[in-house]
Tab-separated table of C-alpha atoms in Angstrom:
chain	number	residue	atom	x	y	z
A	163	SER	CA	101.161	82.909	99.775
A	164	LYS	CA	101.553	81.730	96.369
A	165	GLY	CA	98.891	82.098	93.286
A	166	GLN	CA	99.424	79.800	89.968
A	167	THR	CA	98.148	79.363	86.143
A	168	ALA	CA	99.051	78.156	82.963
A	169	GLY	CA	99.942	79.637	80.553
A	170	VAL	CA	100.707	79.150	76.983
A	171	ILE	CA	104.555	79.967	73.849
A	172	VAL	CA	102.547	81.900	72.297
A	173	ALA	CA	106.193	83.643	70.228
A	174	ASP	CA	109.742	83.268	70.157
A	175	ASN	CA	111.928	86.117	69.071
A	176	GLY	CA	115.389	85.399	68.957
A	177	LYS	CA	116.372	86.847	72.620
A	178	GLU	CA	112.761	85.573	75.378
A	179	LEU	CA	110.206	83.220	74.878
A	180	LEU	CA	106.124	85.469	75.048
A	181	ILE	CA	104.388	84.155	77.701
A	182	LEU	CA	100.700	84.256	77.133
A	183	THR	CA	99.096	84.434	80.736
A	184	GLU	CA	95.553	85.319	83.095
A	185	LYS	CA	96.788	89.109	83.474
A	186	LYS	CA	95.309	88.257	88.055
A	187	ILE	CA	97.638	86.645	88.554
A	188	VAL	CA	100.145	88.208	87.632
A	189	ASP	CA	98.972	91.614	89.277
A	190	SER	CA	98.954	89.757	92.677
A	191	ALA	CA	103.117	88.179	91.954
A	192	GLU	CA	105.803	90.249	93.533
A	193	LEU	CA	108.117	87.681	91.628
A	194	LEU	CA	106.931	85.265	88.107
A	195	ARG	CA	108.598	82.213	88.174
A	196	VAL	CA	107.917	79.957	84.494
A	197	SER	CA	107.958	76.342	84.970
A	198	PHE	CA	108.575	74.306	81.928
A	199	ALA	CA	107.413	71.133	80.786
A	200	ASP	CA	110.852	69.496	81.241
A	201	ASN	CA	110.084	71.361	85.037
A	202	ALA	CA	112.496	73.465	83.996
A	203	GLN	CA	111.689	77.028	86.231
A	204	ALA	CA	113.475	80.572	85.076
A	205	PRO	CA	112.553	83.884	85.376
A	206	ALA	CA	110.044	85.844	84.525
A	207	VAL	CA	108.481	89.136	83.287
A	208	LEU	CA	105.503	91.785	82.716
A	209	LYS	CA	105.621	92.266	79.683
A	210	GLN	CA	102.342	94.099	79.208
A	211	ALA	CA	98.331	93.433	80.130
A	212	ASP	CA	95.472	93.858	79.188
A	213	PRO	CA	92.456	95.341	81.727
A	214	VAL	CA	89.480	94.248	78.904
A	215	THR	CA	90.213	90.601	78.262
A	216	GLY	CA	92.262	89.371	81.373
A	217	LEU	CA	95.066	88.621	78.739
A	218	ALA	CA	99.027	89.559	79.759
A	219	VAL	CA	101.760	88.862	78.086
A	220	VAL	CA	104.716	87.320	80.615
A	221	SER	CA	108.755	87.192	78.823
A	222	VAL	CA	111.702	85.037	79.795
A	223	ASN	CA	114.968	85.352	78.907
A	224	LEU	CA	116.004	82.757	76.471
A	225	SER	CA	119.988	83.439	77.651
A	226	ASP	CA	118.225	82.058	81.720
A	227	LEU	CA	117.218	78.614	79.157
A	228	SER	CA	119.098	75.961	78.853
A	229	ASP	CA	119.416	73.433	75.751
A	230	SER	CA	117.862	70.747	76.426
A	231	THR	CA	114.461	72.942	77.737
A	232	LEU	CA	114.584	75.066	74.649
A	233	GLU	CA	114.760	72.111	72.343
A	234	SER	CA	111.575	70.249	74.723
A	235	VAL	CA	109.421	74.124	74.034
A	236	ALA	CA	108.055	75.426	70.709
A	237	ALA	CA	105.051	78.547	69.918
A	238	ALA	CA	102.502	77.110	69.683
A	239	ARG	CA	100.232	76.773	66.200
A	240	LEU	CA	97.119	79.266	66.779
A	241	GLY	CA	93.850	78.050	64.752
A	242	SER	CA	90.366	79.207	63.632
A	243	THR	CA	87.059	80.540	64.764
A	244	THR	CA	86.313	82.631	62.399
A	245	ASN	CA	83.608	78.810	60.868
A	246	LYS	CA	81.479	77.869	64.078
A	247	SER	CA	79.932	75.817	61.655
A	248	MET	CA	82.860	72.557	61.002
A	249	LEU	CA	84.101	73.979	64.873
A	250	LEU	CA	81.085	73.220	66.304
A	251	ALA	CA	80.550	69.743	68.114
A	252	SER	CA	84.095	68.503	66.943
A	253	PRO	CA	86.191	67.025	69.681
A	254	ILE	CA	88.641	69.526	72.140
A	255	ILE	CA	91.513	68.903	74.011
A	256	ALA	CA	91.386	70.913	77.371
A	257	ILE	CA	95.080	71.781	79.086
A	258	GLY	CA	97.951	73.791	81.352
A	259	GLN	CA	94.601	74.057	83.797
A	260	PRO	CA	91.260	73.254	83.873
A	261	MET	CA	90.839	70.967	86.468
A	262	GLY	CA	92.099	74.007	89.055
A	263	VAL	CA	95.119	71.750	89.002
A	264	SER	CA	98.854	71.434	87.704
A	265	ASN	CA	99.192	69.937	84.686
A	266	SER	CA	95.047	68.655	84.104
A	267	VAL	CA	94.104	67.008	80.639
A	268	ALA	CA	90.991	67.333	80.053
A	269	TYR	CA	88.544	65.610	76.396
A	270	GLY	CA	85.078	66.340	74.786
A	271	MET	CA	83.521	68.657	72.281
A	272	ILE	CA	82.621	72.115	71.178
A	273	SER	CA	78.776	72.767	72.094
A	274	SER	CA	78.308	76.114	71.651
A	275	MET	CA	79.905	78.846	69.522
A	276	GLY	CA	77.009	81.505	69.368
A	277	SER	CA	77.418	83.564	72.453
A	278	VAL	CA	79.421	86.652	72.337
A	279	LEU	CA	80.884	88.735	74.666
A	280	ASN	CA	80.375	92.585	74.569
A	281	LEU	CA	83.091	93.804	76.859
A	282	VAL	CA	84.801	97.570	75.780
A	283	ASP	CA	85.570	98.847	72.615
A	284	GLY	CA	85.287	95.179	71.344
A	285	ASN	CA	83.223	91.646	71.151
A	286	TYR	CA	84.412	88.581	71.841
A	287	GLN	CA	83.902	85.060	70.451
A	288	LEU	CA	82.533	82.546	74.458
A	289	ILE	CA	83.185	78.853	72.980
A	290	GLY	CA	81.662	76.485	74.823
A	291	THR	CA	81.952	72.848	75.689
A	292	ASP	CA	80.819	69.430	77.187
A	293	ILE	CA	83.073	69.164	80.451
A	294	TYR	CA	83.727	69.950	83.509
A	295	GLY	CA	85.647	71.603	85.248
A	296	SER	CA	87.393	73.314	87.578
A	297	LEU	CA	85.581	77.100	88.256
A	298	ASP	CA	89.850	78.240	88.820
A	299	GLY	CA	90.781	76.010	85.978
A	300	SER	CA	93.230	78.132	83.779
A	301	GLY	CA	95.198	77.198	80.035
A	302	VAL	CA	93.981	76.450	75.973
A	303	LEU	CA	91.965	74.699	73.409
A	304	LEU	CA	93.562	72.717	72.034
A	305	ASN	CA	91.903	69.919	68.017
A	306	LEU	CA	93.326	67.227	67.697
A	307	ASN	CA	96.398	69.778	65.186
A	308	GLY	CA	97.256	70.353	67.793
A	309	GLN	CA	96.219	73.746	67.186
A	310	VAL	CA	94.591	76.643	69.825
A	311	LEU	CA	90.950	77.903	69.574
A	312	GLY	CA	90.795	78.899	72.666
A	313	ILE	CA	91.957	80.666	76.217
A	314	ILE	CA	90.174	79.289	79.138
A	315	SER	CA	88.151	82.004	80.772
A	316	GLN	CA	85.848	80.625	83.850
A	317	GLU	CA	84.900	83.757	85.124
A	318	ASN	CA	82.144	83.563	81.853
A	319	SER	CA	80.797	80.591	82.380
A	320	ARG	CA	77.405	80.976	81.787
A	321	GLU	CA	75.427	81.008	84.865
A	322	ASP	CA	74.123	77.937	84.931
A	323	THR	CA	76.844	75.484	84.089
A	324	PRO	CA	79.690	77.699	86.458
A	325	ASN	CA	82.105	74.826	85.272
A	326	THR	CA	81.388	74.171	81.909
A	327	ILE	CA	84.725	74.584	80.228
A	328	THR	CA	84.896	78.374	78.274
A	329	ALA	CA	87.275	79.988	76.790
A	330	LEU	CA	87.356	83.027	74.469
A	331	GLY	CA	87.634	82.162	70.961
A	332	ILE	CA	91.037	83.045	69.563
A	333	SER	CA	90.730	84.544	66.155
A	334	ASN	CA	89.413	87.628	67.859
A	335	LEU	CA	92.764	87.183	70.552
A	336	LYS	CA	94.625	87.500	67.498
A	337	ASN	CA	96.100	91.401	67.511
A	338	ASN	CA	95.551	91.161	70.772
A	339	ILE	CA	98.348	88.612	71.485
A	340	GLU	CA	100.413	90.834	68.745
A	341	LYS	CA	100.266	93.979	70.800
A	342	LEU	CA	101.017	92.605	74.360
A	343	SER	CA	103.582	90.177	72.484
A	344	ASN	CA	105.346	93.791	71.178
A	345	GLY	CA	103.822	95.806	75.176
A	346	GLN	CA	102.489	97.879	73.485
A	347	PRO	CA	99.472	99.625	76.196
A	348	MET	CA	95.779	99.113	74.569
A	349	ALA	CA	94.159	102.380	73.158
A	350	VAL	CA	90.852	102.799	74.216
A	351	LEU	CA	87.772	104.724	72.899
A	352	GLY	CA	85.564	103.612	75.760
A	353	ILE	CA	82.736	102.333	73.984
A	354	TYR	CA	80.363	99.752	73.122
A	355	GLY	CA	78.430	98.094	69.761
A	356	THR	CA	78.127	95.834	67.510
A	357	ASP	CA	77.925	95.859	63.672
A	358	VAL	CA	73.945	97.135	61.771
A	359	PRO	CA	72.245	94.160	60.351
A	360	ALA	CA	71.784	94.319	56.084
A	361	GLU	CA	67.663	94.358	57.139
A	362	ILE	CA	68.004	97.038	60.302
A	363	GLN	CA	69.768	99.404	57.364
A	364	GLU	CA	67.249	99.058	54.869
A	365	ALA	CA	64.483	99.399	56.649
A	366	GLN	CA	65.384	101.831	59.243
A	367	GLY	CA	67.291	104.007	57.418
A	368	VAL	CA	70.581	103.019	59.558
A	369	PRO	CA	73.756	103.816	57.921
A	370	LEU	CA	77.033	101.402	57.939
A	371	GLY	CA	79.162	101.168	60.429
A	372	ALA	CA	80.465	99.844	64.060
A	373	TYR	CA	76.541	101.665	66.206
A	374	VAL	CA	77.855	102.561	69.189
A	375	THR	CA	74.610	100.183	72.089
A	376	GLY	CA	76.667	101.885	75.451
A	377	ILE	CA	78.923	104.545	76.377
A	378	GLU	CA	81.937	102.940	80.034
A	379	MET	CA	81.983	105.836	81.893
A	380	ASP	CA	84.478	108.192	82.149
A	381	SER	CA	85.277	107.559	79.079
A	382	PRO	CA	87.084	109.365	75.812
A	383	ALA	CA	83.432	108.643	74.493
A	384	MET	CA	82.031	110.441	77.114
A	385	GLU	CA	84.712	113.094	77.971
A	386	SER	CA	83.964	113.717	74.011
A	387	GLY	CA	79.688	113.600	73.806
A	388	ILE	CA	78.504	110.202	71.776
A	389	GLN	CA	76.137	108.684	72.715
A	390	SER	CA	74.288	105.340	72.707
A	391	GLY	CA	72.413	104.693	68.910
A	392	ASP	CA	75.097	106.781	67.517
A	393	VAL	CA	77.412	104.918	64.144
A	394	ILE	CA	81.196	105.848	64.330
A	395	VAL	CA	81.982	105.758	59.871
A	396	ARG	CA	84.875	106.491	60.277
A	397	ILE	CA	88.066	107.511	61.960
A	398	GLY	CA	90.611	109.129	60.960
A	399	THR	CA	90.371	108.538	56.644
A	400	GLU	CA	89.491	104.771	57.310
A	401	ASN	CA	85.697	103.652	57.163
A	402	ILE	CA	83.725	101.205	59.198
A	403	THR	CA	81.876	99.387	58.049
A	404	SER	CA	81.496	97.224	60.832
A	405	PHE	CA	82.425	96.783	64.280
A	406	THR	CA	84.830	94.089	64.163
A	407	LYS	CA	86.703	97.138	61.591
A	408	TYR	CA	85.541	99.637	63.915
A	409	ASN	CA	88.165	97.835	66.320
A	410	ASN	CA	91.116	96.889	64.057
A	411	ILE	CA	91.632	100.355	64.117
A	412	ILE	CA	91.192	101.140	67.669
A	413	MET	CA	94.122	98.660	68.397
A	414	SER	CA	96.149	100.271	65.864
A	415	LEU	CA	96.702	102.984	67.578
A	416	SER	CA	98.776	104.402	71.024
A	417	PRO	CA	97.030	106.427	74.027
A	418	ASP	CA	97.190	109.682	73.753
A	419	THR	CA	96.894	109.247	70.463
A	420	MET	CA	94.344	112.352	68.574
A	421	VAL	CA	91.597	110.984	66.771
A	422	THR	CA	88.894	112.450	64.494
A	423	LEU	CA	85.626	110.354	63.932
A	424	THR	CA	83.184	110.615	61.522
A	425	VAL	CA	79.126	109.797	63.296
A	426	MET	CA	76.010	110.025	62.352
A	427	ARG	CA	74.023	110.939	64.801
A	428	GLN	CA	69.360	110.243	64.611
A	429	THR	CA	67.858	113.087	64.415
A	430	GLN	CA	63.826	114.629	64.234
A	431	ASN	CA	65.481	115.093	60.286
A	432	GLY	CA	67.301	111.688	59.738
A	433	TYR	CA	71.021	110.766	60.591
A	434	GLN	CA	73.005	113.725	60.522
A	435	GLU	CA	77.230	113.614	59.680
A	436	MET	CA	79.178	115.109	63.411
A	437	THR	CA	82.725	115.267	63.587
A	438	VAL	CA	84.784	114.378	66.872
A	439	ASP	CA	87.962	114.565	67.685
A	440	VAL	CA	88.628	112.434	70.389
A	441	VAL	CA	92.422	111.553	72.357
A	442	LEU	CA	92.403	108.020	72.492
A	443	GLY	CA	93.007	106.364	77.087
A	444	MET	CA	93.892	103.428	78.084
A	445	LEU	CA	92.846	101.366	80.869
A	446	LYS	CA	94.484	100.041	83.576
């Protein structure tokens, strides 16, 4: 049996091309081959996978590619999705396999950028479009300058509009892509969280930091006693002022690393500071 999905070249390190693609296809494969724009094919190997976002990076040795193929390909330029107001209603191109067929393409506009996908140890921006595609679609969203704005992720489409193309915003994924490209496994603490809005800080006296909204079962966070409602304010010596800052710190660490968390926990006498030593794990 054969499976296929679209990918995008994210880096050329001088020895190999690094290609971002879907983990679920890579997981089920005994043999990996990459077909390039000029129809040349080459063997590939898994560099690293991320079970949280469902992404993976595979590598192709430059020595397995002809000069003509190397001249026809290049690493993609990654754009930015942080300015939501500028991107909303802007034209977008879906390429790769958005219609469920290889080398398909579709055109439309960004219809929403307000949704957030809450995953373990990180929150990821969802980009909605008005493009009608396949439930099995894959590939990337490009702006008219050819920059990648999103990685198509149809399993995260809204239930009432499952066929509209949905993507993970590229800005939240850049740290993940860099770590996958370097072949480094993802460390995990195992919390779900959010920022503490300024008005809540002032009105309810909630400390500034990463507010814990949930705990992953059997995770290092659960084993260490971290609870929903805790606010993580420091990891080691690094102050945590937002859930994004928390995600960036965790992303920089490796599994089996011991870290000291400073946590504010609500008690009858207000928030009390406590420290917890945790050994980071790894999701599979």
